[in-house]
mmCIF file of C-alpha atoms in Angstrom:
data_model
loop_
_atom_site.group_PDB
_atom_site.id
_atom_site.type_symbol
_atom_site.label_atom_id
_atom_site.label_comp_id
_atom_site.label_asym_id
_atom_site.label_seq_id
_atom_site.Cartn_x
_atom_site.Cartn_y
_atom_site.Cartn_z
ATOM 1 C CA MET A 218 82.389 9.490 111.094
ATOM 2 C CA ALA A 219 82.156 9.005 114.441
ATOM 3 C CA GLU A 220 82.882 5.415 114.159
ATOM 4 C CA ARG A 221 85.769 6.573 112.287
ATOM 5 C CA MET A 222 86.964 9.089 114.779
ATOM 6 C CA THR A 223 86.313 6.976 118.069
ATOM 7 C CA GLY A 224 87.507 3.460 116.865
ATOM 8 C CA LYS A 225 84.476 1.626 117.524
ATOM 9 C CA GLY A 226 81.749 0.197 115.453
ATOM 10 C CA LEU A 227 77.989 0.284 115.582
ATOM 11 C CA GLY A 228 76.472 -0.322 118.928
ATOM 12 C CA GLY A 229 79.726 0.389 120.491
ATOM 13 C CA ARG A 230 82.031 -2.902 119.248
ATOM 14 C CA PRO A 231 85.361 -2.634 119.393
ATOM 15 C CA ARG A 232 86.480 -1.778 115.535
ATOM 16 C CA ASP A 233 88.436 -4.529 113.534
ATOM 17 C CA ALA A 234 92.166 -2.808 113.157
ATOM 18 C CA SER A 235 92.559 -5.497 110.721
ATOM 19 C CA ILE A 236 90.166 -4.380 108.633
ATOM 20 C CA ASP A 237 91.552 -0.770 109.084
ATOM 21 C CA THR A 238 95.378 -2.032 108.067
ATOM 22 C CA ALA A 239 93.711 -4.427 105.077
ATOM 23 C CA ALA A 240 91.889 -1.485 103.554
ATOM 24 C CA LEU A 241 95.107 0.883 103.646
ATOM 25 C CA ASP A 242 97.408 -1.651 102.677
ATOM 26 C CA ALA A 243 94.788 -2.019 99.823
ATOM 27 C CA VAL A 244 94.732 1.793 98.985
ATOM 28 C CA SER A 245 98.559 2.117 98.650
ATOM 29 C CA GLU A 246 99.274 -1.167 96.342
ATOM 30 C CA LEU A 247 96.196 0.159 94.115
ATOM 31 C CA LEU A 248 97.596 3.613 94.547
ATOM 32 C CA GLU A 249 100.913 2.538 92.752
ATOM 33 C CA GLU A 250 99.425 0.502 90.237
ATOM 34 C CA SER A 251 96.688 2.590 88.528
ATOM 35 C CA GLY A 252 96.798 5.759 90.137
ATOM 36 C CA TYR A 253 93.950 7.956 91.944
ATOM 37 C CA GLY A 254 91.878 7.924 89.112
ATOM 38 C CA ALA A 255 91.028 4.475 88.659
ATOM 39 C CA LEU A 256 90.443 4.055 92.111
ATOM 40 C CA ALA A 257 86.977 2.542 93.992
ATOM 41 C CA VAL A 258 86.090 1.547 97.034
ATOM 42 C CA GLU A 259 84.623 -1.924 95.912
ATOM 43 C CA LYS A 260 88.068 -2.374 93.864
ATOM 44 C CA VAL A 261 89.693 -1.713 97.704
ATOM 45 C CA ALA A 262 87.393 -3.918 99.045
ATOM 46 C CA ARG A 263 87.776 -6.951 96.980
ATOM 47 C CA HIS A 264 91.769 -6.304 96.587
ATOM 48 C CA ALA A 265 91.710 -6.359 100.477
ATOM 49 C CA GLY A 266 89.352 -9.256 101.277
ATOM 50 C CA VAL A 267 86.519 -7.589 102.998
ATOM 51 C CA SER A 268 83.333 -6.663 102.428
ATOM 52 C CA LYS A 269 82.250 -3.400 100.879
ATOM 53 C CA THR A 270 80.402 -2.551 104.130
ATOM 54 C CA ALA A 271 83.118 -2.376 106.437
ATOM 55 C CA VAL A 272 84.843 -0.082 103.874
ATOM 56 C CA TYR A 273 82.172 2.000 103.728
ATOM 57 C CA ARG A 274 81.343 2.122 107.588
ATOM 58 C CA ARG A 275 84.940 3.475 108.291
ATOM 59 C CA TRP A 276 85.324 5.743 105.177
ATOM 60 C CA PRO A 277 81.875 6.776 103.350
ATOM 61 C CA THR A 278 83.771 8.143 100.478
ATOM 62 C CA ARG A 279 87.313 7.302 98.098
ATOM 63 C CA GLN A 280 88.309 10.577 99.313
ATOM 64 C CA GLN A 281 88.187 10.050 102.682
ATOM 65 C CA LEU A 282 89.931 6.886 102.113
ATOM 66 C CA VAL A 283 92.739 7.843 100.372
ATOM 67 C CA LEU A 284 93.174 10.877 102.633
ATOM 68 C CA ALA A 285 93.437 8.113 105.510
ATOM 69 C CA GLU A 286 96.242 5.931 103.688
ATOM 70 C CA LEU A 287 98.285 9.339 102.839
ATOM 71 C CA GLN A 288 97.578 10.578 106.611
ATOM 72 C CA ARG A 289 99.310 7.099 107.666
ATOM 73 C CA ARG A 290 102.479 7.746 105.390
ATOM 74 C CA LEU A 291 102.279 10.928 106.841
ATOM 75 C CA GLY A 292 102.729 9.922 110.309
ATOM 76 C CA ASP A 293 103.121 12.184 113.299
ATOM 77 C CA VAL A 294 104.320 15.617 112.550
ATOM 78 C CA ALA A 295 105.600 17.580 115.057
ATOM 79 C CA PRO A 296 108.538 20.407 114.710
ATOM 80 C CA VAL A 297 111.842 19.509 116.093
ATOM 81 C CA ASP A 298 113.061 22.371 118.720
ATOM 82 C CA THR A 299 116.836 22.203 119.238
ATOM 83 C CA GLY A 300 117.544 25.428 119.882
ATOM 84 C CA CYS A 301 119.411 25.866 116.425
ATOM 85 C CA THR A 302 116.833 28.342 114.008
ATOM 86 C CA LEU A 303 118.396 27.131 110.798
ATOM 87 C CA CYS A 304 118.372 23.706 112.090
ATOM 88 C CA ASP A 305 115.282 23.314 113.229
ATOM 89 C CA LEU A 306 113.780 25.048 110.083
ATOM 90 C CA ASN A 307 115.495 22.947 107.881
ATOM 91 C CA GLU A 308 114.371 19.950 109.449
ATOM 92 C CA ALA A 309 110.391 21.835 109.602
ATOM 93 C CA LEU A 310 110.733 22.587 105.630
ATOM 94 C CA GLY A 311 111.572 18.645 104.794
ATOM 95 C CA MET A 312 108.070 18.010 106.724
ATOM 96 C CA PHE A 313 107.020 19.903 103.397
ATOM 97 C CA VAL A 314 108.435 17.512 101.396
ATOM 98 C CA ARG A 315 107.254 14.368 102.885
ATOM 99 C CA THR A 316 103.780 15.871 102.793
ATOM 100 C CA PHE A 317 104.097 16.151 99.057
ATOM 101 C CA THR A 318 105.747 13.288 97.850
ATOM 102 C CA CYS A 319 103.906 10.867 100.353
ATOM 103 C CA MET A 320 101.471 10.755 97.852
ATOM 104 C CA GLY A 321 103.316 11.672 94.356
ATOM 105 C CA PRO A 322 102.625 15.061 92.955
ATOM 106 C CA GLU A 323 100.831 12.837 89.793
ATOM 107 C CA PHE A 324 97.848 12.595 92.528
ATOM 108 C CA PHE A 325 98.130 15.417 94.634
ATOM 109 C CA SER A 326 95.964 17.284 92.447
ATOM 110 C CA PRO A 327 93.207 15.413 90.892
ATOM 111 C CA LEU A 328 92.735 14.503 94.646
ATOM 112 C CA LEU A 329 92.560 18.214 95.981
ATOM 113 C CA ALA A 330 90.245 19.068 93.014
ATOM 114 C CA ASP A 331 87.851 15.445 93.843
ATOM 115 C CA CYS A 332 87.594 17.585 97.927
ATOM 116 C CA SER A 333 87.413 20.495 97.054
ATOM 117 C CA ALA A 334 83.451 20.380 95.477
ATOM 118 C CA ASP A 335 82.703 19.668 99.130
ATOM 119 C CA PRO A 336 83.464 21.970 102.124
ATOM 120 C CA ALA A 337 83.963 19.253 104.422
ATOM 121 C CA LEU A 338 85.716 17.114 102.319
ATOM 122 C CA ARG A 339 87.869 20.301 101.577
ATOM 123 C CA ARG A 340 88.265 20.839 105.307
ATOM 124 C CA GLU A 341 89.622 17.195 105.826
ATOM 125 C CA PHE A 342 92.294 17.327 103.401
ATOM 126 C CA MET A 343 93.481 20.919 104.621
ATOM 127 C CA ASP A 344 93.219 19.395 108.398
ATOM 128 C CA THR A 345 95.193 16.092 107.283
ATOM 129 C CA LEU A 346 98.028 16.723 104.200
ATOM 130 C CA PHE A 347 98.307 21.248 104.402
ATOM 131 C CA GLU A 348 97.653 22.555 108.306
ATOM 132 C CA PRO A 349 100.510 19.963 109.757
ATOM 133 C CA PRO A 350 103.076 20.700 108.270
ATOM 134 C CA ARG A 351 102.383 24.559 107.905
ATOM 135 C CA GLN A 352 102.030 24.567 111.684
ATOM 136 C CA ALA A 353 105.057 22.891 112.359
ATOM 137 C CA VAL A 354 107.208 25.567 110.413
ATOM 138 C CA HIS A 355 105.266 28.429 112.139
ATOM 139 C CA THR A 356 105.676 27.342 115.414
ATOM 140 C CA THR A 357 109.089 26.825 114.614
ATOM 141 C CA LEU A 358 109.348 30.063 113.528
ATOM 142 C CA ALA A 359 107.553 31.581 116.431
ATOM 143 C CA ARG A 360 110.075 29.970 118.295
ATOM 144 C CA ALA A 361 112.982 31.345 116.829
ATOM 145 C CA VAL A 362 110.950 35.138 117.241
ATOM 146 C CA GLU A 363 110.675 34.048 121.107
ATOM 147 C CA ARG A 364 114.562 33.767 121.500
ATOM 148 C CA GLY A 365 115.365 36.639 119.510
ATOM 149 C CA ASP A 366 116.808 35.344 116.355
ATOM 150 C CA LEU A 367 113.910 36.590 114.157
ATOM 151 C CA ARG A 368 112.702 40.004 113.987
ATOM 152 C CA ALA A 369 109.186 40.441 116.212
ATOM 153 C CA ASP A 370 107.895 42.334 113.037
ATOM 154 C CA ALA A 371 108.417 39.340 110.430
ATOM 155 C CA ASP A 372 105.466 38.780 109.043
ATOM 156 C CA LEU A 373 105.377 34.483 109.958
ATOM 157 C CA THR A 374 102.629 33.521 107.592
ATOM 158 C CA LEU A 375 104.521 35.182 104.577
ATOM 159 C CA VAL A 376 107.358 33.459 105.415
ATOM 160 C CA VAL A 377 105.812 30.048 106.048
ATOM 161 C CA ASP A 378 103.890 29.710 102.844
ATOM 162 C CA SER A 379 107.357 31.572 100.898
ATOM 163 C CA LEU A 380 109.162 28.732 102.053
ATOM 164 C CA ALA A 381 106.376 25.951 101.433
ATOM 165 C CA SER A 382 105.810 27.221 97.681
ATOM 166 C CA LEU A 383 109.535 26.479 96.886
ATOM 167 C CA VAL A 384 108.571 22.693 97.851
ATOM 168 C CA HIS A 385 105.224 22.346 96.283
ATOM 169 C CA TYR A 386 106.011 24.653 93.122
ATOM 170 C CA ARG A 387 108.802 21.937 92.024
ATOM 171 C CA LEU A 388 107.320 19.219 92.965
ATOM 172 C CA LEU A 389 104.217 19.721 91.548
ATOM 173 C CA PHE A 390 105.914 20.718 88.105
ATOM 174 C CA GLY A 391 109.052 18.730 88.668
ATOM 175 C CA HIS A 392 111.554 21.815 86.697
ATOM 176 C CA ALA A 393 113.881 21.359 89.629
ATOM 177 C CA PRO A 394 115.076 19.208 92.436
ATOM 178 C CA VAL A 395 113.703 19.367 96.038
ATOM 179 C CA THR A 396 117.198 18.440 97.293
ATOM 180 C CA ASP A 397 118.631 18.585 100.888
ATOM 181 C CA GLU A 398 120.998 21.937 99.435
ATOM 182 C CA ALA A 399 117.815 23.448 97.987
ATOM 183 C CA VAL A 400 115.783 23.161 101.429
ATOM 184 C CA GLU A 401 118.905 25.058 103.184
ATOM 185 C CA GLN A 402 119.297 27.587 100.444
ATOM 186 C CA ALA A 403 115.811 28.518 100.238
ATOM 187 C CA VAL A 404 116.017 28.927 104.206
ATOM 188 C CA THR A 405 118.724 31.160 104.210
ATOM 189 C CA THR A 406 118.097 33.185 101.442
ATOM 190 C CA LEU A 407 114.815 33.985 103.395
ATOM 191 C CA LEU A 408 115.883 34.009 106.776
ATOM 192 C CA ALA A 409 118.209 36.859 105.745
ATOM 193 C CA GLY A 410 115.710 39.414 105.464
ATOM 194 C CA VAL A 411 114.401 38.660 108.759
ATOM 195 C CA ALA A 412 117.051 37.577 111.416
ATOM 196 C CA HIS A 413 118.522 40.083 113.671
ATOM 197 C CA ASP A 414 121.817 38.826 113.415
ATOM 198 C CA PHE A 415 121.849 35.986 110.760
ATOM 199 C CA ASP A 416 125.559 35.463 110.424
ATOM 200 C CA ALA A 417 125.054 34.569 114.189
ATOM 201 C CA LEU A 418 122.592 32.028 112.955
ATOM 202 C CA ARG A 419 124.208 30.778 110.046
ATOM 203 C CA ALA A 420 127.611 30.179 112.835
ATOM 204 C CA GLN A 421 125.043 28.740 115.278
ATOM 205 C CA ALA A 422 123.841 26.380 112.352
ATOM 206 C CA ALA A 423 127.518 25.356 111.397
ATOM 207 C CA LYS A 424 128.900 24.643 114.959
ATOM 208 C CA ALA A 425 125.577 22.361 115.495
ATOM 209 C CA ASP A 426 126.643 20.909 111.797
ATOM 210 C CA ALA A 427 129.979 19.454 113.579
ATOM 211 C CA GLU A 428 129.212 18.646 116.533
ATOM 212 C CA SER A 429 126.689 16.082 114.672
ATOM 213 C CA ASP A 430 129.395 14.828 112.670
ATOM 214 C CA HIS A 431 132.016 14.326 115.567
ATOM 215 C CA ARG A 432 129.096 12.171 116.990
ATOM 216 C CA VAL A 433 128.675 10.056 114.028
ATOM 217 C CA GLU A 434 132.451 10.020 113.642
ATOM 218 C CA HIS A 435 132.797 9.164 117.261
ATOM 219 C CA HIS A 436 129.930 6.684 116.965
ATOM 220 C CA HIS A 437 131.758 4.502 114.221
ATOM 221 C CA HIS A 438 135.122 5.343 115.408
ATOM 222 C CA PRO A 439 135.484 4.838 119.317
ATOM 223 C CA ASP A 440 138.249 4.511 121.444
#
């Protein structure tokens, strides 16, 4: 584990990044071909053209190997801060969508179940896929409270969980789409109950959208 965190191999040698890339590329391809249940470190090594030892040295378990690939797909998760509460929350909630879709619901549950038996693996799962987008949404809400857009007594944890639940529930069961319109409706429905002046927030968002459209139009149709 220390090697994976420091980027160095045994004896302090720099780690060969090409092996990391080859292994994670192989994980991605094998997940798409045969799913999580059939994934094995030996298959990854063979597919990547590297040794099993090199893979195990970096990721001692297949769960950690898959989590590393999913983290690569997800990329950096940082909350936006435009000053427009509805705009920022729509963007932040989109992070939940990307988190779930970066792995596909068909192996999200098996991976979580596979990690749950080991407290360290479960913590790594949570730190990799659960906490980053959740913290981004919480930060966005906290900024809105500081600006006075949301009531100070709003239960931000409950709001975060409510917003995340829409995404996870719909993507997991597939009974309804998670469109931009659905995300926007969820945000506006929840914030209507915790905003100081919801009409003002909606007007602010509409103005931001209009300005964005104007910039796009100007870019495509220069004078």
